[in-house]
Amino acid sequence: MALDKDRPSWFGTVVNTALVGLGSVLVLFPAWLPRASPSGLDLENSAVEILQLALLLVSLAILLAASSHAGKLRPIYQALSLGCLAAAIGEAPWIGDFIPFKEDLLLIPVLGGMTWLFVKNSRETLRFVALSARHPASGFIAAAVIIIYVFADSFGSTRFWEASLEGEVPPGLPQICSAYLELLACYFIFVGVIGFTLPLRKGKDNL
């Protein structure tokens, strides 16, 4: 019996499953690190920031790799990869130490390129929106957006913890909670990206 060429590779499925499992472990990894080293470097928070950046960059790489198999939706996946790049720039403020201007200015060409791809391929954009609305990965992306703009902002507020604890707020608690929630959001983005790219078949553009 001839093999079905459209059947997803078991190796690729195993690799993607392993990536999702590894990501769930890495999300908790910073909690095992000491709060501060003898040199005064906060290892835990540093690890959280590095993992946020790593998850976004891996998501970017996956989207770019999948775009070559996305058919007519190729520019949409490229635009989404630029979105991940913009998020990565936002999570790496230290970039400003290596460039002669504010790192926020880097977002102008990145977001401009993403918008241009969406507008230029408006028909494919609408088709992707219609397809993704019925895809489970959209739930992860939506959850990530809610976590970043609602929960991380609330739990990162000193006023929230003052009202909740009805007393003195432990130093660094709001920042730690906000950082971990952002890390969870980056992991959800990573899982959502895998969800959007896993079903792609070479030469086809279905989700």
mmCIF file of N, CA and C in Angstrom, residues 7-122:
data_model
loop_
_atom_site.group_PDB
_atom_site.id
_atom_site.type_symbol
_atom_site.label_atom_id
_atom_site.label_comp_id
_atom_site.label_asym_id
_atom_site.label_seq_id
_atom_site.Cartn_x
_atom_site.Cartn_y
_atom_site.Cartn_z
ATOM 1 N N ARG A 7 0.446 12.685 4.883
ATOM 2 C CA ARG A 7 0.391 12.331 6.294
ATOM 3 C C ARG A 7 1.547 13.000 7.033
ATOM 4 N N PRO A 8 1.264 13.613 8.182
ATOM 5 C CA PRO A 8 2.335 14.310 8.900
ATOM 6 C C PRO A 8 3.428 13.353 9.354
ATOM 7 N N SER A 9 4.651 13.813 9.319
ATOM 8 C CA SER A 9 5.789 12.998 9.729
ATOM 9 C C SER A 9 5.714 12.710 11.227
ATOM 10 N N TRP A 10 5.871 11.424 11.603
ATOM 11 C CA TRP A 10 5.828 11.077 13.027
ATOM 12 C C TRP A 10 6.997 11.698 13.758
ATOM 13 N N PHE A 11 8.135 11.830 13.055
ATOM 14 C CA PHE A 11 9.307 12.445 13.680
ATOM 15 C C PHE A 11 9.037 13.911 14.002
ATOM 16 N N GLY A 12 8.429 14.617 13.045
ATOM 17 C CA GLY A 12 8.118 16.025 13.285
ATOM 18 C C GLY A 12 7.129 16.193 14.425
ATOM 19 N N THR A 13 6.151 15.285 14.502
ATOM 20 C CA THR A 13 5.172 15.345 15.584
ATOM 21 C C THR A 13 5.834 15.122 16.931
ATOM 22 N N VAL A 14 6.751 14.132 16.992
ATOM 23 C CA VAL A 14 7.461 13.846 18.242
ATOM 24 C C VAL A 14 8.317 15.035 18.660
ATOM 25 N N VAL A 15 9.002 15.654 17.681
ATOM 26 C CA VAL A 15 9.863 16.803 17.989
ATOM 27 C C VAL A 15 9.042 17.962 18.539
ATOM 28 N N ASN A 16 7.907 18.257 17.896
ATOM 29 C CA ASN A 16 7.066 19.358 18.362
ATOM 30 C C ASN A 16 6.477 19.074 19.734
ATOM 31 N N THR A 17 6.096 17.816 19.972
ATOM 32 C CA THR A 17 5.574 17.450 21.291
ATOM 33 C C THR A 17 6.656 17.611 22.358
ATOM 34 N N ALA A 18 7.890 17.201 22.010
ATOM 35 C CA ALA A 18 9.007 17.348 22.949
ATOM 36 C C ALA A 18 9.293 18.819 23.234
ATOM 37 N N LEU A 19 9.174 19.675 22.214
ATOM 38 C CA LEU A 19 9.408 21.103 22.408
ATOM 39 C C LEU A 19 8.388 21.704 23.365
ATOM 40 N N VAL A 20 7.115 21.308 23.199
ATOM 41 C CA VAL A 20 6.071 21.824 24.084
ATOM 42 C C VAL A 20 6.324 21.364 25.517
ATOM 43 N N GLY A 21 6.700 20.074 25.681
ATOM 44 C CA GLY A 21 6.993 19.558 27.014
ATOM 45 C C GLY A 21 8.188 20.233 27.644
ATOM 46 N N LEU A 22 9.242 20.458 26.846
ATOM 47 C CA LEU A 22 10.431 21.133 27.353
ATOM 48 C C LEU A 22 10.120 22.566 27.752
ATOM 49 N N GLY A 23 9.284 23.217 26.948
ATOM 50 C CA GLY A 23 8.912 24.591 27.276
ATOM 51 C C GLY A 23 8.177 24.687 28.593
ATOM 52 N N SER A 24 7.288 23.723 28.871
ATOM 53 C CA SER A 24 6.547 23.747 30.137
ATOM 54 C C SER A 24 7.477 23.568 31.327
ATOM 55 N N VAL A 25 8.577 22.814 31.144
ATOM 56 C CA VAL A 25 9.562 22.646 32.219
ATOM 57 C C VAL A 25 10.381 23.916 32.395
ATOM 58 N N LEU A 26 10.756 24.531 31.281
ATOM 59 C CA LEU A 26 11.582 25.734 31.344
ATOM 60 C C LEU A 26 10.842 26.898 31.995
ATOM 61 N N VAL A 27 9.509 26.934 31.849
ATOM 62 C CA VAL A 27 8.741 28.011 32.453
ATOM 63 C C VAL A 27 8.931 28.028 33.967
ATOM 64 N N LEU A 28 9.085 26.840 34.574
ATOM 65 C CA LEU A 28 9.256 26.739 36.022
ATOM 66 C C LEU A 28 10.725 26.753 36.452
ATOM 67 N N PHE A 29 11.627 26.642 35.499
ATOM 68 C CA PHE A 29 13.048 26.533 35.819
ATOM 69 C C PHE A 29 13.583 27.697 36.643
ATOM 70 N N PRO A 30 13.240 28.964 36.321
ATOM 71 C CA PRO A 30 13.802 30.072 37.110
ATOM 72 C C PRO A 30 13.447 30.006 38.586
ATOM 73 N N ALA A 31 12.338 29.371 38.935
ATOM 74 C CA ALA A 31 11.938 29.306 40.347
ATOM 75 C C ALA A 31 12.908 28.465 41.166
ATOM 76 N N TRP A 32 13.688 27.635 40.505
ATOM 77 C CA TRP A 32 14.650 26.784 41.209
ATOM 78 C C TRP A 32 15.974 27.497 41.445
ATOM 79 N N LEU A 33 16.122 28.684 40.860
ATOM 80 C CA LEU A 33 17.376 29.424 40.999
ATOM 81 C C LEU A 33 17.323 30.332 42.221
ATOM 82 N N PRO A 34 18.483 30.664 42.795
ATOM 83 C CA PRO A 34 18.496 31.592 43.944
ATOM 84 C C PRO A 34 18.083 32.986 43.521
ATOM 85 N N ARG A 35 17.489 33.709 44.447
ATOM 86 C CA ARG A 35 17.034 35.061 44.133
ATOM 87 C C ARG A 35 18.181 35.989 43.784
ATOM 88 N N ALA A 36 19.343 35.795 44.415
ATOM 89 C CA ALA A 36 20.472 36.672 44.122
ATOM 90 C C ALA A 36 21.771 35.923 44.349
ATOM 91 N N SER A 37 22.716 36.203 43.516
ATOM 92 C CA SER A 37 24.031 35.588 43.645
ATOM 93 C C SER A 37 24.916 36.446 44.532
ATOM 94 N N PRO A 38 26.084 35.928 44.953
ATOM 95 C CA PRO A 38 26.993 36.740 45.786
ATOM 96 C C PRO A 38 27.397 38.053 45.122
ATOM 97 N N SER A 39 27.380 38.074 43.794
ATOM 98 C CA SER A 39 27.766 39.297 43.092
ATOM 99 C C SER A 39 26.642 40.313 43.040
ATOM 100 N N GLY A 40 25.470 39.915 43.556
ATOM 101 C CA GLY A 40 24.340 40.837 43.522
ATOM 102 C C GLY A 40 23.460 40.665 42.307
ATOM 103 N N LEU A 41 23.814 39.751 41.388
ATOM 104 C CA LEU A 41 23.019 39.516 40.188
ATOM 105 C C LEU A 41 21.807 38.660 40.531
ATOM 106 N N ASP A 42 20.632 39.106 40.162
ATOM 107 C CA ASP A 42 19.408 38.373 40.426
ATOM 108 C C ASP A 42 19.260 37.276 39.377
ATOM 109 N N LEU A 43 19.692 36.061 39.721
ATOM 110 C CA LEU A 43 19.694 34.967 38.752
ATOM 111 C C LEU A 43 18.288 34.591 38.315
ATOM 112 N N GLU A 44 17.350 34.621 39.246
ATOM 113 C CA GLU A 44 15.994 34.206 38.924
ATOM 114 C C GLU A 44 15.364 35.123 37.881
ATOM 115 N N ASN A 45 15.397 36.421 38.161
ATOM 116 C CA ASN A 45 14.792 37.364 37.225
ATOM 117 C C ASN A 45 15.544 37.387 35.902
ATOM 118 N N SER A 46 16.860 37.242 35.945
ATOM 119 C CA SER A 46 17.644 37.203 34.712
ATOM 120 C C SER A 46 17.247 36.000 33.870
ATOM 121 N N ALA A 47 17.051 34.845 34.507
ATOM 122 C CA ALA A 47 16.649 33.641 33.790
ATOM 123 C C ALA A 47 15.267 33.810 33.180
ATOM 124 N N VAL A 48 14.353 34.465 33.906
ATOM 125 C CA VAL A 48 13.010 34.704 33.379
ATOM 126 C C VAL A 48 13.075 35.539 32.113
ATOM 127 N N GLU A 49 13.859 36.607 32.136
ATOM 128 C CA GLU A 49 13.983 37.477 30.972
ATOM 129 C C GLU A 49 14.610 36.740 29.793
ATOM 130 N N ILE A 50 15.634 35.922 30.067
ATOM 131 C CA ILE A 50 16.291 35.170 28.996
ATOM 132 C C ILE A 50 15.335 34.161 28.378
ATOM 133 N N LEU A 51 14.546 33.486 29.217
ATOM 134 C CA LEU A 51 13.600 32.491 28.707
ATOM 135 C C LEU A 51 12.478 33.148 27.906
ATOM 136 N N GLN A 52 12.031 34.320 28.337
ATOM 137 C CA GLN A 52 11.031 35.051 27.555
ATOM 138 C C GLN A 52 11.556 35.320 26.149
ATOM 139 N N LEU A 53 12.773 35.830 26.089
ATOM 140 C CA LEU A 53 13.383 36.147 24.805
ATOM 141 C C LEU A 53 13.594 34.878 23.974
ATOM 142 N N ALA A 54 14.037 33.797 24.618
ATOM 143 C CA ALA A 54 14.292 32.546 23.906
ATOM 144 C C ALA A 54 13.009 31.987 23.297
ATOM 145 N N LEU A 55 11.921 31.977 24.058
ATOM 146 C CA LEU A 55 10.653 31.442 23.547
ATOM 147 C C LEU A 55 10.155 32.258 22.361
ATOM 148 N N LEU A 56 10.320 33.573 22.417
ATOM 149 C CA LEU A 56 9.873 34.414 21.311
ATOM 150 C C LEU A 56 10.738 34.208 20.065
ATOM 151 N N LEU A 57 12.049 34.065 20.258
ATOM 152 C CA LEU A 57 12.936 33.862 19.113
ATOM 153 C C LEU A 57 12.731 32.485 18.482
ATOM 154 N N VAL A 58 12.487 31.469 19.301
ATOM 155 C CA VAL A 58 12.194 30.142 18.760
ATOM 156 C C VAL A 58 10.876 30.177 17.989
ATOM 157 N N SER A 59 9.887 30.881 18.516
ATOM 158 C CA SER A 59 8.607 31.025 17.809
ATOM 159 C C SER A 59 8.812 31.713 16.470
ATOM 160 N N LEU A 60 9.649 32.741 16.459
ATOM 161 C CA LEU A 60 9.978 33.441 15.211
ATOM 162 C C LEU A 60 10.601 32.481 14.207
ATOM 163 N N ALA A 61 11.562 31.684 14.657
ATOM 164 C CA ALA A 61 12.247 30.750 13.763
ATOM 165 C C ALA A 61 11.281 29.702 13.210
ATOM 166 N N ILE A 62 10.376 29.202 14.051
ATOM 167 C CA ILE A 62 9.405 28.201 13.613
ATOM 168 C C ILE A 62 8.475 28.782 12.549
ATOM 169 N N LEU A 63 8.023 30.017 12.753
ATOM 170 C CA LEU A 63 7.141 30.651 11.783
ATOM 171 C C LEU A 63 7.840 30.868 10.435
ATOM 172 N N LEU A 64 9.094 31.310 10.488
ATOM 173 C CA LEU A 64 9.832 31.506 9.240
ATOM 174 C C LEU A 64 10.043 30.187 8.517
ATOM 175 N N ALA A 65 10.377 29.136 9.262
ATOM 176 C CA ALA A 65 10.576 27.831 8.638
ATOM 177 C C ALA A 65 9.278 27.298 8.040
ATOM 178 N N ALA A 66 8.170 27.519 8.735
ATOM 179 C CA ALA A 66 6.882 27.014 8.262
ATOM 180 C C ALA A 66 6.345 27.819 7.084
ATOM 181 N N SER A 67 6.783 29.066 6.952
ATOM 182 C CA SER A 67 6.250 29.910 5.879
ATOM 183 C C SER A 67 6.539 29.334 4.495
ATOM 184 N N SER A 68 7.645 28.602 4.362
ATOM 185 C CA SER A 68 7.978 28.009 3.059
ATOM 186 C C SER A 68 7.029 26.877 2.685
ATOM 187 N N HIS A 69 6.255 26.380 3.650
ATOM 188 C CA HIS A 69 5.289 25.307 3.394
ATOM 189 C C HIS A 69 3.852 25.808 3.472
ATOM 190 N N ALA A 70 3.682 27.123 3.598
ATOM 191 C CA ALA A 70 2.348 27.667 3.844
ATOM 192 C C ALA A 70 1.609 28.075 2.579
ATOM 193 N N GLY A 71 2.200 27.880 1.402
ATOM 194 C CA GLY A 71 1.516 28.213 0.158
ATOM 195 C C GLY A 71 1.155 29.682 0.077
ATOM 196 N N LYS A 72 -0.130 29.957 -0.198
ATOM 197 C CA LYS A 72 -0.585 31.335 -0.338
ATOM 198 C C LYS A 72 -0.547 32.098 0.987
ATOM 199 N N LEU A 73 -0.485 31.376 2.080
ATOM 200 C CA LEU A 73 -0.435 32.031 3.390
ATOM 201 C C LEU A 73 0.990 32.350 3.824
ATOM 202 N N ARG A 74 1.944 32.157 2.940
ATOM 203 C CA ARG A 74 3.343 32.405 3.288
ATOM 204 C C ARG A 74 3.581 33.806 3.842
ATOM 205 N N PRO A 75 3.082 34.878 3.177
ATOM 206 C CA PRO A 75 3.343 36.223 3.730
ATOM 207 C C PRO A 75 2.684 36.441 5.092
ATOM 208 N N ILE A 76 1.615 35.727 5.379
ATOM 209 C CA ILE A 76 0.951 35.874 6.679
ATOM 210 C C ILE A 76 1.838 35.302 7.772
ATOM 211 N N TYR A 77 2.445 34.161 7.519
ATOM 212 C CA TYR A 77 3.351 33.566 8.499
ATOM 213 C C TYR A 77 4.599 34.424 8.663
ATOM 214 N N GLN A 78 5.040 35.057 7.573
ATOM 215 C CA GLN A 78 6.180 35.968 7.671
ATOM 216 C C GLN A 78 5.816 37.187 8.513
ATOM 217 N N ALA A 79 4.593 37.695 8.350
ATOM 218 C CA ALA A 79 4.138 38.828 9.143
ATOM 219 C C ALA A 79 4.056 38.457 10.623
ATOM 220 N N LEU A 80 3.570 37.245 10.899
ATOM 221 C CA LEU A 80 3.493 36.797 12.291
ATOM 222 C C LEU A 80 4.885 36.662 12.904
ATOM 223 N N SER A 81 5.853 36.258 12.089
ATOM 224 C CA SER A 81 7.226 36.159 12.599
ATOM 225 C C SER A 81 7.765 37.543 12.954
ATOM 226 N N LEU A 82 7.380 38.560 12.183
ATOM 227 C CA LEU A 82 7.784 39.928 12.519
ATOM 228 C C LEU A 82 7.123 40.377 13.820
ATOM 229 N N GLY A 83 5.898 39.896 14.067
ATOM 230 C CA GLY A 83 5.240 40.191 15.340
ATOM 231 C C GLY A 83 6.016 39.616 16.512
ATOM 232 N N CYS A 84 6.527 38.393 16.332
ATOM 233 C CA CYS A 84 7.357 37.781 17.380
ATOM 234 C C CYS A 84 8.652 38.557 17.562
ATOM 235 N N LEU A 85 9.215 39.051 16.457
ATOM 236 C CA LEU A 85 10.436 39.849 16.548
ATOM 237 C C LEU A 85 10.180 41.136 17.312
ATOM 238 N N ALA A 86 9.043 41.780 17.060
ATOM 239 C CA ALA A 86 8.701 43.001 17.775
ATOM 240 C C ALA A 86 8.562 42.726 19.276
ATOM 241 N N ALA A 87 7.926 41.597 19.611
ATOM 242 C CA ALA A 87 7.783 41.234 21.022
ATOM 243 C C ALA A 87 9.143 40.955 21.647
ATOM 244 N N ALA A 88 10.043 40.320 20.883
ATOM 245 C CA ALA A 88 11.388 40.029 21.390
ATOM 246 C C ALA A 88 12.161 41.313 21.652
ATOM 247 N N ILE A 89 12.014 42.295 20.780
ATOM 248 C CA ILE A 89 12.678 43.582 20.983
ATOM 249 C C ILE A 89 12.154 44.247 22.253
ATOM 250 N N GLY A 90 10.843 44.118 22.480
ATOM 251 C CA GLY A 90 10.261 44.690 23.684
ATOM 252 C C GLY A 90 10.750 44.023 24.956
ATOM 253 N N GLU A 91 11.150 42.753 24.859
ATOM 254 C CA GLU A 91 11.632 42.018 26.024
ATOM 255 C C GLU A 91 13.151 42.125 26.195
ATOM 256 N N ALA A 92 13.807 42.889 25.332
ATOM 257 C CA ALA A 92 15.267 43.018 25.397
ATOM 258 C C ALA A 92 15.671 44.487 25.409
ATOM 259 N N PRO A 93 15.366 45.203 26.488
ATOM 260 C CA PRO A 93 15.708 46.627 26.545
ATOM 261 C C PRO A 93 17.205 46.886 26.513
ATOM 262 N N TRP A 94 18.018 45.850 26.828
ATOM 263 C CA TRP A 94 19.468 46.031 26.820
ATOM 264 C C TRP A 94 20.017 46.240 25.415
ATOM 265 N N ILE A 95 19.188 46.037 24.393
ATOM 266 C CA ILE A 95 19.640 46.294 23.018
ATOM 267 C C ILE A 95 20.070 47.746 22.870
ATOM 268 N N GLY A 96 19.415 48.623 23.626
ATOM 269 C CA GLY A 96 19.746 50.040 23.546
ATOM 270 C C GLY A 96 21.171 50.357 23.948
ATOM 271 N N ASP A 97 21.831 49.437 24.665
ATOM 272 C CA ASP A 97 23.221 49.664 25.051
ATOM 273 C C ASP A 97 24.183 49.492 23.883
ATOM 274 N N PHE A 98 23.702 48.868 22.795
ATOM 275 C CA PHE A 98 24.582 48.565 21.662
ATOM 276 C C PHE A 98 24.255 49.371 20.414
ATOM 277 N N ILE A 99 23.237 50.207 20.481
ATOM 278 C CA ILE A 99 22.868 51.012 19.316
ATOM 279 C C ILE A 99 22.812 52.478 19.737
ATOM 280 N N PRO A 100 23.044 53.401 18.784
ATOM 281 C CA PRO A 100 23.119 54.825 19.133
ATOM 282 C C PRO A 100 21.761 55.503 19.255
ATOM 283 N N PHE A 101 20.668 54.743 19.296
ATOM 284 C CA PHE A 101 19.332 55.322 19.434
ATOM 285 C C PHE A 101 18.493 54.402 20.316
ATOM 286 N N LYS A 102 17.325 54.864 20.683
ATOM 287 C CA LYS A 102 16.457 54.085 21.568
ATOM 288 C C LYS A 102 15.988 52.814 20.860
ATOM 289 N N GLU A 103 15.943 51.713 21.622
ATOM 290 C CA GLU A 103 15.569 50.439 21.017
ATOM 291 C C GLU A 103 14.135 50.442 20.495
ATOM 292 N N ASP A 104 13.296 51.344 21.030
ATOM 293 C CA ASP A 104 11.908 51.404 20.565
ATOM 294 C C ASP A 104 11.820 51.793 19.093
ATOM 295 N N LEU A 105 12.828 52.504 18.606
ATOM 296 C CA LEU A 105 12.821 52.902 17.196
ATOM 297 C C LEU A 105 12.958 51.694 16.271
ATOM 298 N N LEU A 106 13.504 50.602 16.784
ATOM 299 C CA LEU A 106 13.613 49.388 15.975
ATOM 300 C C LEU A 106 12.234 48.812 15.651
ATOM 301 N N LEU A 107 11.270 49.155 16.485
ATOM 302 C CA LEU A 107 9.926 48.625 16.271
ATOM 303 C C LEU A 107 9.248 49.242 15.053
ATOM 304 N N ILE A 108 9.687 50.431 14.656
ATOM 305 C CA ILE A 108 9.037 51.114 13.534
ATOM 306 C C ILE A 108 9.148 50.313 12.244
ATOM 307 N N PRO A 109 10.359 49.907 11.795
ATOM 308 C CA PRO A 109 10.428 49.114 10.563
ATOM 309 C C PRO A 109 9.827 47.720 10.727
ATOM 310 N N VAL A 110 9.950 47.130 11.930
ATOM 311 C CA VAL A 110 9.422 45.777 12.138
ATOM 312 C C VAL A 110 7.901 45.780 12.057
ATOM 313 N N LEU A 111 7.261 46.675 12.824
ATOM 314 C CA LEU A 111 5.802 46.752 12.799
ATOM 315 C C LEU A 111 5.297 47.279 11.460
ATOM 316 N N GLY A 112 6.092 48.164 10.843
ATOM 317 C CA GLY A 112 5.724 48.655 9.517
ATOM 318 C C GLY A 112 5.723 47.530 8.484
ATOM 319 N N GLY A 113 6.767 46.673 8.532
ATOM 320 C CA GLY A 113 6.835 45.538 7.616
ATOM 321 C C GLY A 113 5.700 44.554 7.852
ATOM 322 N N MET A 114 5.355 44.312 9.108
ATOM 323 C CA MET A 114 4.260 43.401 9.427
ATOM 324 C C MET A 114 2.932 43.943 8.887
ATOM 325 N N THR A 115 2.694 45.242 9.119
ATOM 326 C CA THR A 115 1.457 45.859 8.625
ATOM 327 C C THR A 115 1.385 45.810 7.109
ATOM 328 N N TRP A 116 2.515 46.083 6.464
ATOM 329 C CA TRP A 116 2.553 46.069 4.994
ATOM 330 C C TRP A 116 2.225 44.683 4.438
ATOM 331 N N LEU A 117 2.746 43.641 5.074
ATOM 332 C CA LEU A 117 2.449 42.283 4.624
ATOM 333 C C LEU A 117 0.974 41.948 4.787
ATOM 334 N N PHE A 118 0.396 42.368 5.900
ATOM 335 C CA PHE A 118 -1.030 42.101 6.128
ATOM 336 C C PHE A 118 -1.902 42.850 5.126
ATOM 337 N N VAL A 119 -1.577 44.135 4.914
ATOM 338 C CA VAL A 119 -2.393 44.959 4.013
ATOM 339 C C VAL A 119 -2.228 44.514 2.566
ATOM 340 N N LYS A 120 -1.003 44.236 2.162
ATOM 341 C CA LYS A 120 -0.752 43.827 0.784
ATOM 342 C C LYS A 120 -1.440 42.508 0.461
ATOM 343 N N ASN A 121 -1.539 41.636 1.443
ATOM 344 C CA ASN A 121 -2.160 40.323 1.248
ATOM 345 C C ASN A 121 -3.457 40.254 2.069
ATOM 346 N N SER A 122 -4.318 41.247 1.849
ATOM 347 C CA SER A 122 -5.541 41.360 2.649
ATOM 348 C C SER A 122 -6.450 40.143 2.488
#
